mmCIF file of C-alpha atoms in Angstrom:
data_model
loop_
_atom_site.group_PDB
_atom_site.id
_atom_site.type_symbol
_atom_site.label_atom_id
_atom_site.label_comp_id
_atom_site.label_asym_id
_atom_site.label_seq_id
_atom_site.Cartn_x
_atom_site.Cartn_y
_atom_site.Cartn_z
ATOM 1 C CA MET A 7 56.496 1.752 20.942
ATOM 2 C CA LYS A 8 56.316 -0.344 17.825
ATOM 3 C CA PRO A 9 52.998 -2.105 18.712
ATOM 4 C CA VAL A 10 51.578 1.415 19.448
ATOM 5 C CA ARG A 11 52.544 2.767 16.296
ATOM 6 C CA ARG A 12 51.114 -0.345 14.544
ATOM 7 C CA LEU A 13 48.025 -0.154 16.107
ATOM 8 C CA MET A 14 47.663 3.529 15.163
ATOM 9 C CA ALA A 15 48.429 2.740 11.586
ATOM 10 C CA ILE A 16 45.929 0.355 11.200
ATOM 11 C CA ALA A 17 43.241 2.457 12.837
ATOM 12 C CA ALA A 18 44.279 4.995 10.562
ATOM 13 C CA ILE A 19 43.680 2.361 7.423
ATOM 14 C CA ALA A 20 40.474 1.438 8.932
ATOM 15 C CA ALA A 21 39.174 5.064 9.188
ATOM 16 C CA ALA A 22 39.859 5.527 5.714
ATOM 17 C CA LEU A 23 38.299 2.582 4.361
ATOM 18 C CA PRO A 24 34.943 3.817 4.224
ATOM 19 C CA ALA A 25 35.713 7.162 2.430
ATOM 20 C CA LEU A 26 37.978 5.202 -0.163
ATOM 21 C CA ALA A 27 34.963 2.981 -0.486
ATOM 22 C CA VAL A 28 32.727 6.167 -1.325
ATOM 23 C CA ALA A 29 35.240 7.395 -3.508
ATOM 24 C CA VAL A 30 35.861 4.284 -5.402
ATOM 25 C CA PHE A 31 32.051 3.850 -5.923
ATOM 26 C CA HIS A 32 31.410 7.265 -7.400
ATOM 27 C CA VAL A 33 34.099 6.214 -10.043
ATOM 28 C CA LEU A 34 32.162 2.970 -10.699
ATOM 29 C CA ASP A 35 28.929 4.450 -10.777
ATOM 30 C CA ARG A 36 29.841 7.160 -13.399
ATOM 31 C CA ALA A 37 31.608 4.384 -15.444
ATOM 32 C CA TYR A 38 29.008 1.863 -14.908
ATOM 33 C CA PRO A 39 25.594 3.961 -14.821
ATOM 34 C CA LEU A 40 22.447 2.352 -13.843
ATOM 35 C CA PRO A 41 20.284 0.920 -16.411
ATOM 36 C CA ALA A 42 16.585 1.676 -16.713
ATOM 37 C CA ILE A 43 14.983 -0.410 -13.652
ATOM 38 C CA GLY A 44 11.545 -0.517 -13.971
ATOM 39 C CA PRO A 45 9.120 -3.221 -15.406
ATOM 40 C CA GLY A 46 9.642 -2.311 -19.069
ATOM 41 C CA GLU A 47 6.640 -3.365 -21.173
ATOM 42 C CA VAL A 48 3.600 -4.306 -19.215
ATOM 43 C CA SER A 49 0.712 -5.753 -20.341
ATOM 44 C CA ALA A 50 -2.246 -3.520 -21.792
ATOM 45 C CA GLU A 51 -5.137 -3.581 -19.855
ATOM 46 C CA VAL A 52 -8.995 -2.440 -20.381
ATOM 47 C CA VAL A 53 -10.823 -1.730 -17.354
ATOM 48 C CA ASP A 54 -14.612 -0.909 -17.076
ATOM 49 C CA ARG A 55 -15.759 2.357 -15.728
ATOM 50 C CA ASP A 56 -15.107 1.912 -12.021
ATOM 51 C CA GLY A 57 -11.471 0.533 -12.948
ATOM 52 C CA ALA A 58 -12.193 -3.101 -12.690
ATOM 53 C CA LEU A 59 -10.128 -5.241 -15.041
ATOM 54 C CA LEU A 60 -12.190 -6.660 -18.245
ATOM 55 C CA ARG A 61 -9.360 -7.894 -20.120
ATOM 56 C CA PRO A 62 -5.491 -7.831 -20.092
ATOM 57 C CA PHE A 63 -3.459 -8.564 -22.928
ATOM 58 C CA ALA A 64 -0.122 -10.456 -22.784
ATOM 59 C CA THR A 65 2.918 -8.318 -23.799
ATOM 60 C CA ALA A 66 4.946 -9.038 -26.966
ATOM 61 C CA ASP A 67 7.112 -11.453 -25.662
ATOM 62 C CA GLY A 68 3.881 -13.692 -24.256
ATOM 63 C CA ARG A 69 4.363 -12.377 -20.709
ATOM 64 C CA TRP A 70 1.497 -11.401 -18.276
ATOM 65 C CA ARG A 71 3.088 -8.539 -16.362
ATOM 66 C CA LEU A 72 0.573 -6.034 -15.162
ATOM 67 C CA ALA A 73 1.243 -2.957 -13.531
ATOM 68 C CA VAL A 74 0.626 -2.868 -9.829
ATOM 69 C CA SER A 75 1.089 0.023 -7.366
ATOM 70 C CA LEU A 76 1.821 -1.020 -3.693
ATOM 71 C CA ASN A 77 -1.883 0.631 -2.619
ATOM 72 C CA ASP A 78 -3.162 -2.031 -4.573
ATOM 73 C CA ILE A 79 -1.539 -5.042 -2.977
ATOM 74 C CA ASP A 80 -2.547 -6.686 0.355
ATOM 75 C CA PRO A 81 -0.430 -4.740 3.266
ATOM 76 C CA GLN A 82 -0.308 -8.386 4.965
ATOM 77 C CA LEU A 83 1.374 -9.568 1.596
ATOM 78 C CA ILE A 84 4.266 -6.765 2.001
ATOM 79 C CA ALA A 85 5.008 -7.188 5.534
ATOM 80 C CA MET A 86 5.452 -10.971 5.117
ATOM 81 C CA LEU A 87 7.508 -10.430 2.127
ATOM 82 C CA VAL A 88 9.806 -8.279 3.894
ATOM 83 C CA ALA A 89 9.978 -10.113 7.076
ATOM 84 C CA TYR A 90 10.424 -13.217 4.998
ATOM 85 C CA GLU A 91 12.961 -12.299 2.503
ATOM 86 C CA ASP A 92 14.761 -9.251 3.797
ATOM 87 C CA LYS A 93 13.903 -8.362 7.633
ATOM 88 C CA ARG A 94 16.496 -5.378 7.350
ATOM 89 C CA PHE A 95 15.137 -4.117 4.250
ATOM 90 C CA TYR A 96 14.051 -0.404 5.515
ATOM 91 C CA ASP A 97 17.555 -0.394 7.360
ATOM 92 C CA HIS A 98 20.200 -1.301 4.822
ATOM 93 C CA THR A 99 21.498 0.913 1.707
ATOM 94 C CA GLY A 100 20.853 -2.047 -0.803
ATOM 95 C CA VAL A 101 23.496 -4.832 0.782
ATOM 96 C CA ASP A 102 22.833 -6.500 4.154
ATOM 97 C CA PRO A 103 26.376 -7.240 5.391
ATOM 98 C CA LEU A 104 24.658 -9.552 8.396
ATOM 99 C CA ALA A 105 22.824 -11.558 5.937
ATOM 100 C CA LEU A 106 26.039 -11.960 3.630
ATOM 101 C CA LEU A 107 27.888 -13.255 6.649
ATOM 102 C CA ARG A 108 25.200 -15.561 7.738
ATOM 103 C CA ALA A 109 24.900 -16.937 4.401
ATOM 104 C CA SER A 110 28.895 -17.304 4.317
ATOM 105 C CA MET A 111 28.893 -19.168 7.563
ATOM 106 C CA GLN A 112 26.044 -21.684 6.495
ATOM 107 C CA LEU A 113 28.028 -22.319 2.993
ATOM 108 C CA VAL A 114 31.142 -23.310 5.327
ATOM 109 C CA SER A 115 29.009 -25.061 7.390
ATOM 110 C CA ASN A 116 26.960 -27.183 5.177
ATOM 111 C CA GLY A 117 29.123 -27.157 2.214
ATOM 112 C CA ARG A 118 26.664 -25.785 0.023
ATOM 113 C CA ILE A 119 24.486 -22.609 -0.241
ATOM 114 C CA VAL A 120 21.637 -22.535 2.275
ATOM 115 C CA SER A 121 20.678 -19.031 1.833
ATOM 116 C CA GLY A 122 22.036 -16.318 -0.570
ATOM 117 C CA GLY A 123 22.030 -13.529 1.224
ATOM 118 C CA SER A 124 20.477 -11.405 -1.305
ATOM 119 C CA THR A 125 18.118 -8.462 -0.256
ATOM 120 C CA LEU A 126 14.993 -7.664 -2.113
ATOM 121 C CA THR A 127 17.131 -4.773 -3.747
ATOM 122 C CA MET A 128 19.715 -7.208 -4.992
ATOM 123 C CA GLN A 129 16.774 -9.426 -6.240
ATOM 124 C CA LEU A 130 15.252 -6.433 -8.160
ATOM 125 C CA ALA A 131 18.868 -5.614 -9.676
ATOM 126 C CA ARG A 132 19.013 -9.426 -10.764
ATOM 127 C CA LEU A 133 15.774 -9.170 -12.164
ATOM 128 C CA THR A 134 16.861 -6.467 -14.481
ATOM 129 C CA MET A 135 20.103 -7.995 -15.391
ATOM 130 C CA PRO A 136 20.783 -10.162 -18.648
ATOM 131 C CA PRO A 137 20.042 -13.979 -17.591
ATOM 132 C CA GLY A 138 23.272 -15.434 -15.731
ATOM 133 C CA GLY A 139 24.406 -18.101 -13.100
ATOM 134 C CA ARG A 140 25.235 -17.591 -9.731
ATOM 135 C CA SER A 141 29.057 -16.892 -9.957
ATOM 136 C CA LEU A 142 30.730 -14.839 -7.181
ATOM 137 C CA PRO A 143 31.568 -11.903 -10.209
ATOM 138 C CA ARG A 144 27.674 -11.878 -10.914
ATOM 139 C CA LYS A 145 26.931 -11.546 -7.160
ATOM 140 C CA VAL A 146 29.295 -8.573 -6.735
ATOM 141 C CA GLN A 147 27.720 -6.922 -9.876
ATOM 142 C CA GLN A 148 24.327 -7.490 -8.018
ATOM 143 C CA MET A 149 25.562 -5.668 -5.031
ATOM 144 C CA PHE A 150 26.683 -2.845 -6.758
ATOM 145 C CA ARG A 151 23.604 -2.088 -8.938
ATOM 146 C CA ALA A 152 21.785 -2.691 -5.679
ATOM 147 C CA ILE A 153 23.496 0.066 -3.933
ATOM 148 C CA GLN A 154 22.880 1.988 -7.131
ATOM 149 C CA ILE A 155 19.462 1.352 -6.982
ATOM 150 C CA GLU A 156 18.937 2.390 -3.175
ATOM 151 C CA ARG A 157 20.934 5.778 -3.703
ATOM 152 C CA ARG A 158 17.976 6.529 -6.795
ATOM 153 C CA PHE A 159 14.807 5.074 -5.800
ATOM 154 C CA SER A 160 12.717 5.035 -2.472
ATOM 155 C CA LYS A 161 12.007 1.959 -0.529
ATOM 156 C CA ALA A 162 8.322 2.012 -1.893
ATOM 157 C CA ASP A 163 9.573 2.492 -5.533
ATOM 158 C CA ILE A 164 11.878 -0.684 -5.046
ATOM 159 C CA LEU A 165 9.139 -2.958 -3.433
ATOM 160 C CA GLN A 166 6.547 -1.781 -6.482
ATOM 161 C CA ARG A 167 9.056 -2.669 -9.140
ATOM 162 C CA TYR A 168 9.809 -5.777 -7.404
ATOM 163 C CA LEU A 169 6.363 -6.766 -6.943
ATOM 164 C CA THR A 170 5.553 -6.217 -10.809
ATOM 165 C CA LEU A 171 8.632 -8.001 -11.966
ATOM 166 C CA ALA A 172 8.951 -10.977 -9.797
ATOM 167 C CA PRO A 173 8.566 -14.562 -11.363
ATOM 168 C CA TYR A 174 5.799 -16.640 -10.499
ATOM 169 C CA GLY A 175 5.989 -19.521 -13.008
ATOM 170 C CA GLY A 176 5.541 -19.734 -16.535
ATOM 171 C CA ASN A 177 4.592 -16.663 -17.917
ATOM 172 C CA LEU A 178 3.302 -15.185 -15.012
ATOM 173 C CA GLU A 179 5.367 -12.016 -14.015
ATOM 174 C CA GLY A 180 4.373 -9.979 -10.839
ATOM 175 C CA VAL A 181 2.270 -10.046 -8.026
ATOM 176 C CA ARG A 182 -1.240 -9.226 -9.887
ATOM 177 C CA ALA A 183 -0.814 -11.557 -12.529
ATOM 178 C CA ALA A 184 -0.186 -14.256 -10.209
ATOM 179 C CA SER A 185 -2.804 -13.407 -7.965
ATOM 180 C CA LEU A 186 -5.395 -13.321 -10.812
ATOM 181 C CA ALA A 187 -3.958 -16.817 -12.315
ATOM 182 C CA TYR A 188 -3.961 -18.645 -8.939
ATOM 183 C CA PHE A 189 -6.479 -17.148 -7.101
ATOM 184 C CA GLY A 190 -9.182 -15.517 -9.511
ATOM 185 C CA LYS A 191 -9.028 -11.976 -7.926
ATOM 186 C CA GLU A 192 -6.636 -8.931 -7.531
ATOM 187 C CA PRO A 193 -4.032 -8.964 -4.456
ATOM 188 C CA LYS A 194 -6.093 -6.082 -2.680
ATOM 189 C CA LYS A 195 -7.067 -8.518 0.065
ATOM 190 C CA LEU A 196 -5.844 -11.825 0.184
ATOM 191 C CA LEU A 197 -6.598 -14.972 2.798
ATOM 192 C CA LEU A 198 -3.175 -15.384 4.744
ATOM 193 C CA SER A 199 -2.772 -18.777 2.977
ATOM 194 C CA GLU A 200 -2.656 -16.933 -0.084
ATOM 195 C CA ALA A 201 -0.312 -14.151 0.594
ATOM 196 C CA ALA A 202 1.990 -16.795 2.008
ATOM 197 C CA LEU A 203 2.081 -18.540 -1.241
ATOM 198 C CA LEU A 204 2.811 -15.494 -3.330
ATOM 199 C CA VAL A 205 5.817 -14.823 -1.105
ATOM 200 C CA ALA A 206 7.238 -18.080 -1.454
ATOM 201 C CA LEU A 207 6.599 -18.692 -5.388
ATOM 202 C CA PRO A 208 9.215 -16.041 -6.587
ATOM 203 C CA GLN A 209 12.443 -17.897 -5.221
ATOM 204 C CA SER A 210 11.905 -21.129 -7.100
ATOM 205 C CA PRO A 211 8.639 -20.186 -9.295
ATOM 206 C CA GLU A 212 9.177 -23.091 -11.498
ATOM 207 C CA ALA A 213 9.616 -25.576 -8.832
ATOM 208 C CA ARG A 214 7.159 -24.473 -6.551
ATOM 209 C CA ARG A 215 4.241 -23.915 -9.214
ATOM 210 C CA PRO A 216 0.813 -25.131 -7.652
ATOM 211 C CA ASP A 217 -0.461 -25.809 -10.884
ATOM 212 C CA ARG A 218 2.293 -28.703 -11.688
ATOM 213 C CA ARG A 219 4.228 -29.285 -8.344
ATOM 214 C CA LEU A 220 1.194 -28.887 -5.718
ATOM 215 C CA HIS A 221 3.067 -30.721 -3.047
ATOM 216 C CA ALA A 222 6.050 -28.274 -3.098
ATOM 217 C CA ALA A 223 3.669 -25.236 -3.418
ATOM 218 C CA LYS A 224 2.130 -26.350 -0.361
ATOM 219 C CA ALA A 225 5.548 -27.038 1.618
ATOM 220 C CA ALA A 226 6.736 -23.722 0.810
ATOM 221 C CA ARG A 227 3.553 -21.851 1.432
ATOM 222 C CA ASP A 228 3.606 -23.806 4.938
ATOM 223 C CA ARG A 229 7.628 -22.331 5.461
ATOM 224 C CA VAL A 230 6.469 -18.891 5.170
ATOM 225 C CA LEU A 231 3.765 -19.421 7.604
ATOM 226 C CA GLN A 232 5.956 -21.022 9.924
ATOM 227 C CA ARG A 233 8.559 -18.577 9.523
ATOM 228 C CA MET A 234 6.098 -15.708 10.668
ATOM 229 C CA ALA A 235 4.824 -17.626 13.564
ATOM 230 C CA ASP A 236 8.502 -18.259 14.805
ATOM 231 C CA ALA A 237 9.033 -14.829 14.237
ATOM 232 C CA GLY A 238 5.754 -13.848 16.220
ATOM 233 C CA ILE A 239 4.551 -11.498 13.585
ATOM 234 C CA ILE A 240 1.105 -13.511 13.077
ATOM 235 C CA ASP A 241 -0.989 -15.199 15.444
ATOM 236 C CA ARG A 242 -0.105 -19.336 15.928
ATOM 237 C CA LEU A 243 -3.633 -19.772 15.929
ATOM 238 C CA GLU A 244 -4.243 -18.061 12.408
ATOM 239 C CA ILE A 245 -0.969 -19.810 11.078
ATOM 240 C CA ALA A 246 -2.585 -23.062 11.998
ATOM 241 C CA ARG A 247 -5.577 -22.377 9.817
ATOM 242 C CA ALA A 248 -3.899 -20.727 7.092
ATOM 243 C CA ALA A 249 -1.873 -24.107 6.950
ATOM 244 C CA ALA A 250 -4.988 -26.314 6.932
ATOM 245 C CA ALA A 251 -6.344 -24.224 4.350
ATOM 246 C CA PRO A 252 -6.482 -26.271 0.965
ATOM 247 C CA LEU A 253 -4.459 -25.443 -2.005
ATOM 248 C CA THR A 254 -5.833 -25.972 -5.507
ATOM 249 C CA GLY A 255 -3.635 -26.654 -8.389
ATOM 250 C CA THR A 256 -5.530 -24.707 -10.671
ATOM 251 C CA ARG A 257 -4.223 -21.972 -12.935
ATOM 252 C CA ARG A 258 -7.188 -19.846 -13.995
ATOM 253 C CA ASP A 259 -7.570 -18.133 -17.161
ATOM 254 C CA LEU A 260 -6.945 -14.103 -16.870
ATOM 255 C CA PRO A 261 -10.294 -11.993 -17.380
ATOM 256 C CA ALA A 262 -11.370 -11.926 -20.868
ATOM 257 C CA LEU A 263 -14.877 -9.733 -20.117
ATOM 258 C CA ALA A 264 -16.155 -7.868 -23.160
ATOM 259 C CA PRO A 265 -13.291 -9.483 -25.705
ATOM 260 C CA HIS A 266 -14.394 -7.714 -29.024
ATOM 261 C CA LEU A 267 -15.078 -4.388 -27.067
ATOM 262 C CA ALA A 268 -11.457 -4.703 -25.424
ATOM 263 C CA ASP A 269 -9.698 -5.673 -28.929
ATOM 264 C CA ALA A 270 -11.167 -2.684 -30.457
ATOM 265 C CA ALA A 271 -10.186 -0.375 -27.647
ATOM 266 C CA VAL A 272 -6.561 -1.455 -27.767
ATOM 267 C CA ARG A 273 -6.118 -1.163 -31.293
ATOM 268 C CA GLN A 274 -7.870 2.396 -31.260
ATOM 269 C CA ASN A 275 -5.221 3.179 -28.383
ATOM 270 C CA PRO A 276 -2.084 1.351 -29.043
ATOM 271 C CA HIS A 277 0.019 3.354 -27.042
ATOM 272 C CA GLN A 278 -1.923 3.234 -23.947
ATOM 273 C CA THR A 279 -1.376 0.612 -21.203
ATOM 274 C CA ARG A 280 -4.528 1.084 -19.317
ATOM 275 C CA ILE A 281 -7.778 1.802 -21.139
ATOM 276 C CA ARG A 282 -11.343 2.500 -19.585
ATOM 277 C CA LEU A 283 -14.689 1.780 -21.053
ATOM 278 C CA THR A 284 -17.812 2.953 -20.277
ATOM 279 C CA VAL A 285 -19.596 -0.069 -19.485
ATOM 280 C CA HIS A 286 -19.569 -1.841 -16.209
ATOM 281 C CA THR A 287 -18.074 -5.210 -15.431
ATOM 282 C CA ASP A 288 -21.568 -6.629 -14.376
ATOM 283 C CA ILE A 289 -23.026 -6.109 -17.907
ATOM 284 C CA PRO A 290 -20.441 -8.218 -20.086
ATOM 285 C CA GLN A 291 -20.472 -10.981 -17.009
ATOM 286 C CA ALA A 292 -24.487 -11.147 -17.185
ATOM 287 C CA LEU A 293 -24.265 -11.097 -21.299
ATOM 288 C CA GLU A 294 -21.209 -13.517 -21.728
ATOM 289 C CA LYS A 295 -23.333 -16.888 -21.469
ATOM 290 C CA PRO A 296 -26.481 -15.648 -23.414
ATOM 291 C CA ALA A 297 -23.857 -13.935 -26.192
ATOM 292 C CA GLN A 298 -22.451 -17.297 -26.763
ATOM 293 C CA SER A 299 -25.685 -18.822 -28.503
ATOM 294 C CA ALA A 300 -27.029 -15.529 -29.670
ATOM 295 C CA PRO A 301 -25.234 -15.766 -33.293
ATOM 296 C CA GLN A 302 -27.213 -19.031 -33.719
ATOM 297 C CA ARG A 303 -30.540 -17.520 -32.868
ATOM 298 C CA ILE A 304 -30.913 -13.888 -34.090
ATOM 299 C CA GLY A 305 -27.752 -13.919 -36.710
ATOM 300 C CA SER A 306 -26.487 -10.113 -37.190
ATOM 301 C CA ARG A 307 -29.639 -8.475 -36.607
ATOM 302 C CA LEU A 308 -29.161 -7.053 -33.355
ATOM 303 C CA PRO A 309 -27.324 -3.614 -33.700
ATOM 304 C CA VAL A 310 -24.788 -3.154 -31.335
ATOM 305 C CA ALA A 311 -24.379 0.200 -29.146
ATOM 306 C CA PRO A 312 -21.232 2.527 -29.265
ATOM 307 C CA VAL A 313 -19.141 1.820 -26.092
ATOM 308 C CA LEU A 314 -16.869 4.762 -25.372
ATOM 309 C CA ALA A 315 -13.252 4.376 -24.472
ATOM 310 C CA HIS A 316 -10.477 6.917 -22.837
ATOM 311 C CA SER A 317 -6.981 6.155 -21.487
ATOM 312 C CA GLY A 318 -6.995 6.049 -17.735
#
């Protein structure tokens, strides 16, 4: 009978563990409440009457951190991000036990960290925590914060916050700033090769910056593409075309159209992060080159028409 009793005791303990874990979590949740999980300060931006970006402004700490919603991001990029970084993102509650088990087995078999087992929610937690190393206590703290985040935010909210805060090299934060700087366009509609690079960069943004380490950036992009091909998510012919696409090592300046009007609008609306002017993007673009030589030709005789601004 002793073996039976022992088995019954083990079964009782195993059955009680989930309830105990929940109780402990609630105690810790009250003792260590979740801090603000969000982008914090974002770049102020001035847009034209149709909402097109005229000029963004860096944050006080010199970061390009532009607000973004999931509706403004290429759906293909979001699908690739989840498939590459956290394929069970929509099923777990902040921590993926299978990913942690895989990471542990890889650590044992390889003698080094091959993959960290972090979910996208854990990565968001890390982005909102003070800088630190890759210690076990810090990983446990990220897991705890990730569960807190999942209890308070929807999956869409988590993705949106991650894609606003993720590092992309230098002072670029968030997918909008990266897309504008590396491709000269909003992330609404990206080429497959462009989306793959934006998925790859946040893992090691400085080591993979295309403007400084072009070969490493291309290799990282191609690994994302290969993973999509192996998973059968994207047709291999499309993958081959994307892998053959050239990758430039250029980092573009962010838009700076109608700079004087934008400066004035921000001064008049210092607490607004999105200010809409009544002009159209085509007008400042058309006038930009002639305006460079206008002061030499006509001095200050040309009157300036007022342009209304309002927050949007």
